[in-house]
mmCIF file of C-alpha atoms in Angstrom:
data_model
loop_
_atom_site.group_PDB
_atom_site.id
_atom_site.type_symbol
_atom_site.label_atom_id
_atom_site.label_comp_id
_atom_site.label_asym_id
_atom_site.label_seq_id
_atom_site.Cartn_x
_atom_site.Cartn_y
_atom_site.Cartn_z
ATOM 1 C CA MET A 1 106.320 70.889 80.102
ATOM 2 C CA ASN A 2 102.550 71.111 79.513
ATOM 3 C CA ILE A 3 101.216 73.347 82.303
ATOM 4 C CA CYS A 4 97.551 73.992 83.077
ATOM 5 C CA VAL A 5 97.135 77.130 85.196
ATOM 6 C CA ILE A 6 93.952 77.365 87.266
ATOM 7 C CA THR A 7 93.114 80.851 88.514
ATOM 8 C CA SER A 8 90.026 82.658 89.784
ATOM 9 C CA HIS A 9 90.621 85.543 87.358
ATOM 10 C CA PHE A 10 92.679 86.387 84.300
ATOM 11 C CA PRO A 11 93.223 89.804 82.719
ATOM 12 C CA SER A 12 91.712 91.093 79.516
ATOM 13 C CA GLU A 13 92.656 94.138 77.484
ATOM 14 C CA LYS A 14 90.275 96.354 79.473
ATOM 15 C CA ASP A 15 90.689 94.662 82.852
ATOM 16 C CA PRO A 16 94.271 94.372 84.177
ATOM 17 C CA THR A 17 93.299 92.533 87.390
ATOM 18 C CA PHE A 18 95.684 89.615 88.044
ATOM 19 C CA ALA A 19 98.232 91.007 85.569
ATOM 20 C CA PHE A 20 100.943 89.190 87.545
ATOM 21 C CA VAL A 21 99.394 85.817 86.654
ATOM 22 C CA GLU A 22 99.292 86.764 82.980
ATOM 23 C CA ALA A 23 102.929 87.900 83.100
ATOM 24 C CA LEU A 24 104.000 84.552 84.588
ATOM 25 C CA VAL A 25 102.054 82.593 81.964
ATOM 26 C CA HIS A 26 103.632 84.653 79.172
ATOM 27 C CA GLU A 27 107.113 83.970 80.508
ATOM 28 C CA LEU A 28 106.483 80.230 80.945
ATOM 29 C CA VAL A 29 105.204 80.038 77.367
ATOM 30 C CA ASP A 30 108.115 82.082 75.996
ATOM 31 C CA GLN A 31 110.524 79.710 77.741
ATOM 32 C CA GLY A 32 109.175 76.847 75.645
ATOM 33 C CA ASN A 33 106.400 75.443 77.817
ATOM 34 C CA SER A 34 102.933 74.653 76.539
ATOM 35 C CA CYS A 35 100.406 76.461 78.733
ATOM 36 C CA CYS A 36 96.680 76.873 79.024
ATOM 37 C CA VAL A 37 94.710 78.910 81.546
ATOM 38 C CA ILE A 38 91.376 77.981 83.122
ATOM 39 C CA ALA A 39 89.699 80.980 84.758
ATOM 40 C CA PRO A 40 86.012 80.350 85.516
ATOM 41 C CA GLN A 41 83.854 83.453 85.337
ATOM 42 C CA SER A 42 80.451 84.432 86.661
ATOM 43 C CA ARG A 43 78.482 86.849 84.474
ATOM 44 C CA LEU A 44 76.713 88.272 87.526
ATOM 45 C CA SER A 45 79.960 88.834 89.402
ATOM 46 C CA ALA A 46 81.608 90.364 86.331
ATOM 47 C CA MET A 47 78.779 92.847 85.863
ATOM 48 C CA LYS A 48 78.740 93.716 89.561
ATOM 49 C CA ASN A 49 82.470 94.495 89.518
ATOM 50 C CA ASN A 50 82.387 96.219 86.099
ATOM 51 C CA ARG A 51 84.651 93.570 84.617
ATOM 52 C CA VAL A 52 84.793 92.424 81.013
ATOM 53 C CA ILE A 53 82.985 89.169 80.286
ATOM 54 C CA ARG A 54 85.661 87.104 78.590
ATOM 55 C CA LYS A 55 85.068 84.679 75.732
ATOM 56 C CA LYS A 56 84.591 81.065 76.800
ATOM 57 C CA GLU A 57 87.608 80.108 74.690
ATOM 58 C CA GLU A 58 90.228 82.518 73.459
ATOM 59 C CA GLN A 59 93.615 82.135 71.867
ATOM 60 C CA ARG A 60 96.100 84.653 73.252
ATOM 61 C CA ARG A 61 99.650 85.564 72.253
ATOM 62 C CA THR A 62 102.649 86.566 74.316
ATOM 63 C CA LYS A 63 104.702 89.616 73.365
ATOM 64 C CA ASN A 64 107.010 87.224 71.531
ATOM 65 C CA GLY A 65 104.092 85.896 69.482
ATOM 66 C CA ASN A 66 103.780 82.505 71.183
ATOM 67 C CA GLU A 67 100.235 81.168 71.545
ATOM 68 C CA PHE A 68 98.312 79.829 74.527
ATOM 69 C CA MET A 69 94.644 79.201 75.273
ATOM 70 C CA VAL A 70 92.466 80.860 77.919
ATOM 71 C CA TYR A 71 89.292 79.026 78.937
ATOM 72 C CA SER A 72 86.607 80.887 80.904
ATOM 73 C CA PRO A 73 83.810 78.417 81.668
ATOM 74 C CA ARG A 74 80.695 80.025 83.128
ATOM 75 C CA VAL A 75 79.957 79.442 86.806
ATOM 76 C CA ALA A 76 77.216 80.588 89.144
ATOM 77 C CA SER A 77 77.936 83.242 91.727
ATOM 78 C CA PHE A 78 75.770 85.048 94.233
ATOM 79 C CA SER A 79 78.467 87.254 95.768
ATOM 80 C CA ALA A 80 76.106 90.207 95.283
ATOM 81 C CA ILE A 81 73.618 88.449 97.571
ATOM 82 C CA PRO A 82 75.665 87.333 100.630
ATOM 83 C CA VAL A 83 72.831 85.393 102.303
ATOM 84 C CA ILE A 84 72.229 83.197 99.242
ATOM 85 C CA SER A 85 75.977 82.890 98.629
ATOM 86 C CA LYS A 86 76.473 81.546 102.162
ATOM 87 C CA LEU A 87 73.571 79.106 101.921
ATOM 88 C CA LEU A 88 74.760 77.714 98.582
ATOM 89 C CA ARG A 89 78.512 77.788 99.324
ATOM 90 C CA GLY A 90 78.964 74.022 99.030
ATOM 91 C CA LYS A 91 77.023 73.823 95.758
ATOM 92 C CA LEU A 92 78.855 76.821 94.302
ATOM 93 C CA GLN A 93 82.216 75.218 95.056
ATOM 94 C CA HIS A 94 81.050 71.989 93.455
ATOM 95 C CA TRP A 95 79.843 73.810 90.305
ATOM 96 C CA TYR A 96 83.187 75.596 90.124
ATOM 97 C CA TYR A 97 84.976 72.245 90.393
ATOM 98 C CA LEU A 98 82.794 70.699 87.665
ATOM 99 C CA ALA A 99 83.448 73.655 85.338
ATOM 100 C CA VAL A 100 87.215 73.275 85.670
ATOM 101 C CA LYS A 101 87.102 69.485 85.449
ATOM 102 C CA THR A 102 85.055 69.634 82.232
ATOM 103 C CA VAL A 103 87.636 71.885 80.577
ATOM 104 C CA VAL A 104 90.584 69.745 81.726
ATOM 105 C CA ALA A 105 88.872 66.597 80.417
ATOM 106 C CA GLN A 106 88.383 68.211 76.997
ATOM 107 C CA LEU A 107 91.913 69.556 76.569
ATOM 108 C CA PRO A 108 93.601 68.255 73.416
ATOM 109 C CA MET A 109 96.580 67.074 75.475
ATOM 110 C CA LYS A 110 96.671 65.876 79.077
ATOM 111 C CA PRO A 111 98.605 68.389 81.223
ATOM 112 C CA ASP A 112 101.866 67.382 82.871
ATOM 113 C CA VAL A 113 101.075 69.734 85.759
ATOM 114 C CA LEU A 114 98.104 71.514 87.344
ATOM 115 C CA TYR A 115 99.159 74.856 88.858
ATOM 116 C CA GLY A 116 96.644 76.594 91.118
ATOM 117 C CA HIS A 117 97.236 80.286 91.694
ATOM 118 C CA PHE A 118 96.250 81.044 95.299
ATOM 119 C CA ALA A 119 94.949 78.396 97.653
ATOM 120 C CA LYS A 120 91.223 79.160 97.431
ATOM 121 C CA PRO A 121 89.714 77.939 95.236
ATOM 122 C CA SER A 122 92.363 77.306 92.562
ATOM 123 C CA GLY A 123 94.920 75.380 94.609
ATOM 124 C CA MET A 124 92.219 73.258 96.210
ATOM 125 C CA LEU A 125 90.821 72.388 92.773
ATOM 126 C CA ALA A 126 94.264 71.618 91.355
ATOM 127 C CA SER A 127 94.923 69.214 94.240
ATOM 128 C CA ILE A 128 91.624 67.325 93.922
ATOM 129 C CA LEU A 129 91.672 67.145 90.129
ATOM 130 C CA GLY A 130 95.320 66.150 90.140
ATOM 131 C CA HIS A 131 94.486 63.239 92.427
ATOM 132 C CA GLU A 132 91.506 62.144 90.322
ATOM 133 C CA LEU A 133 93.311 62.460 86.983
ATOM 134 C CA GLN A 134 96.762 61.356 88.213
ATOM 135 C CA ILE A 135 98.403 64.689 87.360
ATOM 136 C CA PRO A 136 100.989 66.323 89.666
ATOM 137 C CA SER A 137 99.520 69.433 91.276
ATOM 138 C CA PHE A 138 100.991 72.598 92.770
ATOM 139 C CA VAL A 139 99.679 75.652 94.576
ATOM 140 C CA ALA A 140 101.079 79.177 94.721
ATOM 141 C CA PHE A 141 100.456 80.910 98.046
ATOM 142 C CA GLY A 142 100.479 84.669 97.486
ATOM 143 C CA GLU A 143 97.644 85.908 99.682
ATOM 144 C CA SER A 144 98.130 89.187 101.559
ATOM 145 C CA ASN A 145 96.102 87.785 104.472
ATOM 146 C CA LEU A 146 96.087 84.013 104.284
ATOM 147 C CA SER A 147 93.975 83.375 107.399
ATOM 148 C CA ALA A 148 91.266 85.829 106.350
ATOM 149 C CA SER A 149 91.084 84.488 102.796
ATOM 150 C CA LEU A 150 90.635 80.891 103.977
ATOM 151 C CA LYS A 151 88.382 81.594 106.974
ATOM 152 C CA GLU A 152 85.183 81.562 104.902
ATOM 153 C CA VAL A 153 85.830 78.029 103.654
ATOM 154 C CA GLY A 154 87.348 76.764 106.897
ATOM 155 C CA PHE A 155 90.819 75.409 107.554
ATOM 156 C CA GLU A 156 89.658 71.797 107.825
ATOM 157 C CA LYS A 157 88.155 71.950 104.327
ATOM 158 C CA VAL A 158 91.300 73.610 102.955
ATOM 159 C CA ARG A 159 93.590 70.992 104.534
ATOM 160 C CA ALA A 160 91.402 68.175 103.211
ATOM 161 C CA ASP A 161 91.407 69.512 99.662
ATOM 162 C CA LEU A 162 95.133 70.348 99.576
ATOM 163 C CA ARG A 163 96.261 66.956 100.865
ATOM 164 C CA TYR A 164 97.046 65.606 97.372
ATOM 165 C CA LEU A 165 99.504 68.349 96.349
ATOM 166 C CA THR A 166 102.901 67.496 94.907
ATOM 167 C CA GLY A 167 104.511 70.752 95.981
ATOM 168 C CA ALA A 168 103.809 74.346 97.009
ATOM 169 C CA ILE A 169 105.267 77.774 96.266
ATOM 170 C CA ALA A 170 105.132 80.699 98.689
ATOM 171 C CA VAL A 171 105.950 84.236 97.603
ATOM 172 C CA SER A 172 107.478 85.093 100.983
ATOM 173 C CA SER A 173 109.122 83.408 103.961
ATOM 174 C CA GLN A 174 106.293 84.723 106.127
ATOM 175 C CA LEU A 175 103.683 82.925 104.023
ATOM 176 C CA LYS A 176 105.662 79.696 104.183
ATOM 177 C CA LYS A 177 105.723 79.995 107.986
ATOM 178 C CA GLU A 178 101.947 80.514 108.040
ATOM 179 C CA VAL A 179 101.343 77.506 105.791
ATOM 180 C CA LEU A 180 103.499 75.313 108.031
ATOM 181 C CA ARG A 181 102.024 76.707 111.241
ATOM 182 C CA GLU A 182 98.464 76.015 110.096
ATOM 183 C CA LYS A 183 99.490 72.647 108.585
ATOM 184 C CA LEU A 184 97.651 73.517 105.391
ATOM 185 C CA VAL A 185 99.577 71.076 103.207
ATOM 186 C CA PRO A 186 100.969 67.572 103.718
ATOM 187 C CA ASP A 187 104.681 66.842 104.084
ATOM 188 C CA ILE A 188 105.672 68.199 100.671
ATOM 189 C CA PRO A 189 108.405 70.571 99.437
ATOM 190 C CA ILE A 190 107.559 74.266 99.874
ATOM 191 C CA ASN A 191 109.794 76.677 97.998
ATOM 192 C CA VAL A 192 109.949 80.432 98.618
ATOM 193 C CA ILE A 193 110.032 82.214 95.244
ATOM 194 C CA PRO A 194 109.271 85.948 95.587
ATOM 195 C CA ASN A 195 107.230 87.812 93.015
ATOM 196 C CA ALA A 196 109.155 89.353 90.144
ATOM 197 C CA ILE A 197 109.039 92.015 87.460
ATOM 198 C CA ASP A 198 109.192 92.182 83.705
ATOM 199 C CA ARG A 199 112.445 94.054 83.182
ATOM 200 C CA THR A 200 111.379 95.088 79.700
ATOM 201 C CA LEU A 201 108.614 97.138 81.361
ATOM 202 C CA PHE A 202 110.355 98.341 84.519
ATOM 203 C CA HIS A 203 113.791 99.934 84.307
ATOM 204 C CA PRO A 204 115.393 103.360 84.805
ATOM 205 C CA VAL A 205 114.651 105.956 82.130
ATOM 206 C CA GLY A 206 117.064 108.544 80.781
ATOM 207 C CA LYS A 207 117.459 112.004 82.325
ATOM 208 C CA VAL A 208 115.801 113.766 79.394
ATOM 209 C CA ALA A 209 112.717 111.492 79.417
ATOM 210 C CA ARG A 210 112.503 111.834 83.210
ATOM 211 C CA GLN A 211 112.607 115.625 83.064
ATOM 212 C CA LEU A 212 110.033 115.796 80.271
ATOM 213 C CA ARG A 213 107.600 113.683 82.287
ATOM 214 C CA ARG A 214 108.198 115.772 85.431
ATOM 215 C CA ASN A 215 107.560 118.922 83.421
ATOM 216 C CA SER A 216 104.304 117.482 82.087
ATOM 217 C CA LEU A 217 103.157 116.934 85.683
ATOM 218 C CA GLY A 218 104.152 120.403 86.830
ATOM 219 C CA ILE A 219 106.968 119.069 89.022
ATOM 220 C CA LYS A 220 109.783 121.575 89.510
ATOM 221 C CA GLU A 221 113.451 120.637 89.321
ATOM 222 C CA ASP A 222 114.025 121.015 93.056
ATOM 223 C CA ASP A 223 110.850 119.182 94.109
ATOM 224 C CA PHE A 224 111.403 115.938 96.039
ATOM 225 C CA VAL A 225 108.818 113.445 94.771
ATOM 226 C CA VAL A 226 107.306 110.554 96.699
ATOM 227 C CA ALA A 227 105.550 107.788 94.721
ATOM 228 C CA PHE A 228 102.811 105.457 95.980
ATOM 229 C CA VAL A 229 101.270 102.570 94.009
ATOM 230 C CA GLY A 230 98.315 100.551 95.265
ATOM 231 C CA TYR A 231 94.669 100.640 96.240
ATOM 232 C CA PHE A 232 93.671 103.788 98.112
ATOM 233 C CA THR A 233 92.726 101.931 101.281
ATOM 234 C CA GLU A 234 93.648 101.790 104.950
ATOM 235 C CA ARG A 235 95.634 98.594 104.376
ATOM 236 C CA LYS A 236 97.838 100.085 101.667
ATOM 237 C CA GLY A 237 98.188 103.436 103.434
ATOM 238 C CA SER A 238 97.615 106.120 100.786
ATOM 239 C CA MET A 239 96.357 108.629 103.361
ATOM 240 C CA ARG A 240 99.227 107.877 105.743
ATOM 241 C CA VAL A 241 101.652 108.818 102.973
ATOM 242 C CA LEU A 242 99.750 112.051 102.305
ATOM 243 C CA GLN A 243 99.725 112.917 106.013
ATOM 244 C CA ALA A 244 103.450 112.164 106.281
ATOM 245 C CA ILE A 245 104.425 114.607 103.518
ATOM 246 C CA SER A 246 101.878 117.257 104.502
ATOM 247 C CA GLY A 247 103.588 120.589 105.109
ATOM 248 C CA LEU A 248 107.043 119.412 104.024
ATOM 249 C CA ASP A 249 108.732 122.051 101.875
ATOM 250 C CA ARG A 250 109.214 121.153 98.196
ATOM 251 C CA VAL A 251 107.830 117.628 98.673
ATOM 252 C CA LYS A 252 105.244 116.322 96.196
ATOM 253 C CA GLY A 253 103.323 113.063 96.044
ATOM 254 C CA MET A 254 102.284 110.911 93.091
ATOM 255 C CA PHE A 255 99.568 108.380 93.861
ATOM 256 C CA PHE A 256 98.831 105.639 91.340
ATOM 257 C CA GLY A 257 95.706 103.585 91.916
ATOM 258 C CA THR A 258 92.028 103.731 92.788
ATOM 259 C CA GLY A 259 89.955 103.299 95.914
ATOM 260 C CA PRO A 260 87.864 105.046 98.552
ATOM 261 C CA MET A 261 90.701 106.930 100.324
ATOM 262 C CA VAL A 262 91.736 109.320 97.555
ATOM 263 C CA PRO A 263 94.661 111.667 98.320
ATOM 264 C CA VAL A 264 93.956 115.297 97.402
ATOM 265 C CA GLY A 265 95.707 118.605 98.070
ATOM 266 C CA ASP A 266 98.306 121.066 96.856
ATOM 267 C CA GLN A 267 101.125 118.564 97.363
ATOM 268 C CA VAL A 268 99.535 115.910 95.143
ATOM 269 C CA ALA A 269 101.230 116.130 91.746
ATOM 270 C CA PHE A 270 99.300 113.173 90.338
ATOM 271 C CA CYS A 271 96.478 110.932 91.513
ATOM 272 C CA GLY A 272 94.831 108.305 89.346
ATOM 273 C CA VAL A 273 95.320 105.279 87.141
ATOM 274 C CA VAL A 274 98.175 104.759 84.707
ATOM 275 C CA SER A 275 98.514 101.855 82.291
ATOM 276 C CA HIS A 276 100.854 99.188 83.650
ATOM 277 C CA ASP A 277 102.875 99.487 80.425
ATOM 278 C CA HIS A 278 103.522 103.190 81.129
ATOM 279 C CA LEU A 279 103.886 103.127 84.918
ATOM 280 C CA CYS A 280 107.681 102.975 84.625
ATOM 281 C CA GLU A 281 107.763 106.451 83.019
ATOM 282 C CA TYR A 282 105.922 107.913 85.989
ATOM 283 C CA LEU A 283 107.802 106.015 88.698
ATOM 284 C CA SER A 284 111.069 107.255 87.243
ATOM 285 C CA CYS A 285 109.903 110.829 87.956
ATOM 286 C CA ALA A 286 110.008 110.070 91.673
ATOM 287 C CA ASP A 287 112.880 110.251 94.132
ATOM 288 C CA VAL A 288 111.563 107.618 96.547
ATOM 289 C CA PHE A 289 108.826 104.974 96.692
ATOM 290 C CA VAL A 290 106.722 104.870 99.862
ATOM 291 C CA LEU A 291 104.268 102.094 100.782
ATOM 292 C CA PRO A 292 103.270 101.782 104.465
ATOM 293 C CA THR A 293 101.212 98.659 103.825
ATOM 294 C CA LEU A 294 99.729 96.628 106.673
ATOM 295 C CA ALA A 295 99.644 93.249 104.921
ATOM 296 C CA GLU A 296 101.090 91.688 101.777
ATOM 297 C CA GLY A 297 101.986 88.382 100.226
ATOM 298 C CA CYS A 298 104.931 89.788 98.312
ATOM 299 C CA CYS A 299 104.355 93.257 96.917
ATOM 300 C CA ASN A 300 104.847 93.597 93.151
ATOM 301 C CA ALA A 301 104.673 97.391 93.352
ATOM 302 C CA ILE A 302 107.755 97.503 95.593
ATOM 303 C CA ILE A 303 109.772 95.307 93.219
ATOM 304 C CA GLU A 304 108.683 97.387 90.235
ATOM 305 C CA ALA A 305 109.829 100.571 91.993
ATOM 306 C CA MET A 306 113.173 98.932 92.808
ATOM 307 C CA ALA A 307 113.617 98.021 89.143
ATOM 308 C CA CYS A 308 113.147 101.708 88.292
ATOM 309 C CA GLY A 309 116.032 102.564 90.632
ATOM 310 C CA LEU A 310 114.091 104.002 93.569
ATOM 311 C CA PRO A 311 114.990 103.718 97.257
ATOM 312 C CA ILE A 312 112.133 102.253 99.277
ATOM 313 C CA ILE A 313 110.333 103.297 102.451
ATOM 314 C CA SER A 314 108.047 100.501 103.552
ATOM 315 C CA SER A 315 106.816 98.375 106.416
ATOM 316 C CA ASP A 316 109.130 96.685 108.881
ATOM 317 C CA CYS A 317 107.153 93.450 108.581
ATOM 318 C CA ASP A 318 108.054 89.863 107.739
ATOM 319 C CA PHE A 319 106.375 89.977 104.322
ATOM 320 C CA ASN A 320 109.084 92.410 103.165
ATOM 321 C CA MET A 321 112.085 90.475 104.468
ATOM 322 C CA ASP A 322 112.760 88.621 101.188
ATOM 323 C CA ILE A 323 112.859 91.733 98.984
ATOM 324 C CA LEU A 324 113.984 94.691 101.136
ATOM 325 C CA PHE A 325 117.439 95.149 102.661
ATOM 326 C CA GLU A 326 119.254 97.702 104.809
ATOM 327 C CA ASP A 327 121.144 99.123 101.841
ATOM 328 C CA ASN A 328 118.077 99.906 99.699
ATOM 329 C CA ALA A 329 115.218 100.504 102.123
ATOM 330 C CA ILE A 330 114.199 102.344 105.264
ATOM 331 C CA LYS A 331 111.776 100.130 107.142
ATOM 332 C CA ILE A 332 109.171 101.853 109.267
ATOM 333 C CA ASN A 333 106.182 101.071 111.466
ATOM 334 C CA PRO A 334 103.443 101.405 108.813
ATOM 335 C CA THR A 335 100.977 102.948 111.266
ATOM 336 C CA GLU A 336 103.335 105.676 112.534
ATOM 337 C CA ILE A 337 102.995 108.825 110.418
ATOM 338 C CA ASP A 338 106.002 110.440 112.113
ATOM 339 C CA GLU A 339 108.296 107.526 111.181
ATOM 340 C CA ILE A 340 107.258 107.781 107.540
ATOM 341 C CA ARG A 341 107.801 111.547 107.647
ATOM 342 C CA LYS A 342 111.288 111.240 109.154
ATOM 343 C CA ALA A 343 112.281 108.624 106.558
ATOM 344 C CA VAL A 344 111.197 110.913 103.711
ATOM 345 C CA LEU A 345 113.128 113.826 105.221
ATOM 346 C CA LYS A 346 116.226 111.684 105.723
ATOM 347 C CA LEU A 347 116.410 110.862 102.025
ATOM 348 C CA LYS A 348 115.446 114.377 100.932
ATOM 349 C CA GLN A 349 118.217 115.895 103.036
ATOM 350 C CA ASN A 350 120.809 113.293 101.959
ATOM 351 C CA PRO A 351 120.860 113.206 98.120
ATOM 352 C CA GLU A 352 123.916 110.942 97.966
ATOM 353 C CA LEU A 353 122.319 108.413 100.339
ATOM 354 C CA CYS A 354 119.120 108.551 98.275
ATOM 355 C CA LYS A 355 121.081 107.945 95.069
ATOM 356 C CA GLN A 356 123.125 105.074 96.534
ATOM 357 C CA MET A 357 120.043 103.330 97.942
ATOM 358 C CA GLY A 358 118.398 103.632 94.537
ATOM 359 C CA MET A 359 121.401 101.985 92.883
ATOM 360 C CA ASN A 360 121.220 99.190 95.459
ATOM 361 C CA SER A 361 117.537 98.718 94.628
ATOM 362 C CA LEU A 362 118.507 98.191 90.994
ATOM 363 C CA ARG A 363 121.079 95.580 91.996
ATOM 364 C CA HIS A 364 118.589 93.646 94.138
ATOM 365 C CA ALA A 365 115.862 93.894 91.492
ATOM 366 C CA ALA A 366 118.169 92.235 88.957
ATOM 367 C CA ASN A 367 117.685 88.989 90.910
ATOM 368 C CA LEU A 368 113.906 89.369 90.843
ATOM 369 C CA SER A 369 113.302 89.186 87.100
ATOM 370 C CA LEU A 370 110.264 87.407 85.727
ATOM 371 C CA SER A 371 112.437 85.144 83.579
ATOM 372 C CA ASN A 372 114.339 83.964 86.662
ATOM 373 C CA ARG A 373 111.115 83.371 88.558
ATOM 374 C CA ALA A 374 109.523 81.339 85.771
ATOM 375 C CA SER A 375 112.687 79.228 85.484
ATOM 376 C CA GLN A 376 112.748 78.660 89.244
ATOM 377 C CA ILE A 377 109.105 77.594 89.294
ATOM 378 C CA GLN A 378 109.592 75.177 86.410
ATOM 379 C CA SER A 379 112.767 73.715 87.966
ATOM 380 C CA PHE A 380 111.013 73.317 91.306
ATOM 381 C CA MET A 381 108.058 71.509 89.749
ATOM 382 C CA ASP A 382 110.421 69.263 87.774
ATOM 383 C CA SER A 383 112.370 68.297 90.894
ATOM 384 C CA CYS A 384 109.185 67.632 92.907
ATOM 385 C CA ILE A 385 107.777 65.402 90.192
ATOM 386 C CA LYS A 386 111.047 63.455 89.924
ATOM 387 C CA GLU A 387 111.223 63.113 93.703
ATOM 388 C CA ARG A 388 107.614 61.931 93.863
ATOM 389 C CA SER A 389 108.203 59.444 91.023
ATOM 390 C CA GLY A 390 111.273 58.077 92.793
ATOM 391 C CA THR A 391 109.336 57.689 96.042
ATOM 392 C CA ILE A 392 106.496 55.878 94.292
ATOM 393 C CA SER A 393 108.962 53.568 92.542
ATOM 394 C CA LEU A 394 110.704 52.758 95.816
ATOM 395 C CA GLU A 395 107.389 52.078 97.569
ATOM 396 C CA ALA A 396 106.260 49.862 94.710
#
């Protein structure tokens, strides 16, 4: 299958943002598909956010050495000047559309599928271009707050642009419910396919490697270690985790990420950024993964921690229902510090329970591999296209 992925951003060597999109593209290519990526970029926006300005055309390789193209046509953006951005919103969207359309028209081979990652603007563009160019189009809903992300454009505009889709993917059952409730797409198949992990990157490490890493961080043998991965913000809950472990004997915290709400103190064993390729080594130092997040699409960090064999303490919210279960997670009210604290203590005081829940996390994570997800997405798109072709034939 020849797949054209449309996305608002794509990682570079020095900018890992949207690494999950890159991982999916790599897996699709390694499974024998021909893929290209179109990720329009604004120079002004890139400089404002300290992001690398990518080449307009670049040939990339997967870890297996398979090639794919990344196109980064230049677009205008005035996100640094909100007043101008609001006044020119319609024109900016049109310029974005023209940039993507120009690349698609110049591709050496017409795509079999247009795949928009996230509804705005990529899914909307995939739908419109698919209709104009007679190419089946799909959208992946993965937004942590769907209503907020679409509010700026307006639901009527979103519905109008998405009306030509062939199918849709939601990373959680909650997102599918939201899409149906808001009637964002026409009567098309919507498949729930949770996010997934690269099992070559995330897996348990041996006891010796684990102990060496703990030693390097100054973590003692009898320390109980809590790990957090995510932006240091109110939504993700870095400070709630710190408050929950505050004063607990022999409990340390490792916080991986960046943001305004930086955890500091004697109980913080690590705080900062770690390369995604090396995160597994650090996660495996922990005894439990804690993320009291307020909103998610489907949290990659949780799945990665599960793949490293950690029990999970996270939010008792619908966005977690597809990946967390009673045998591998303690679900808490993410705003209640005392609930988080009690959950940490429960696992600290019950080593066998902690170990068993970690083993259950491994078992569940085995079903959430990136290879499985890529295969499911391809199979879903295939079936939608065949169903649509059959319907058209019958109507004709």
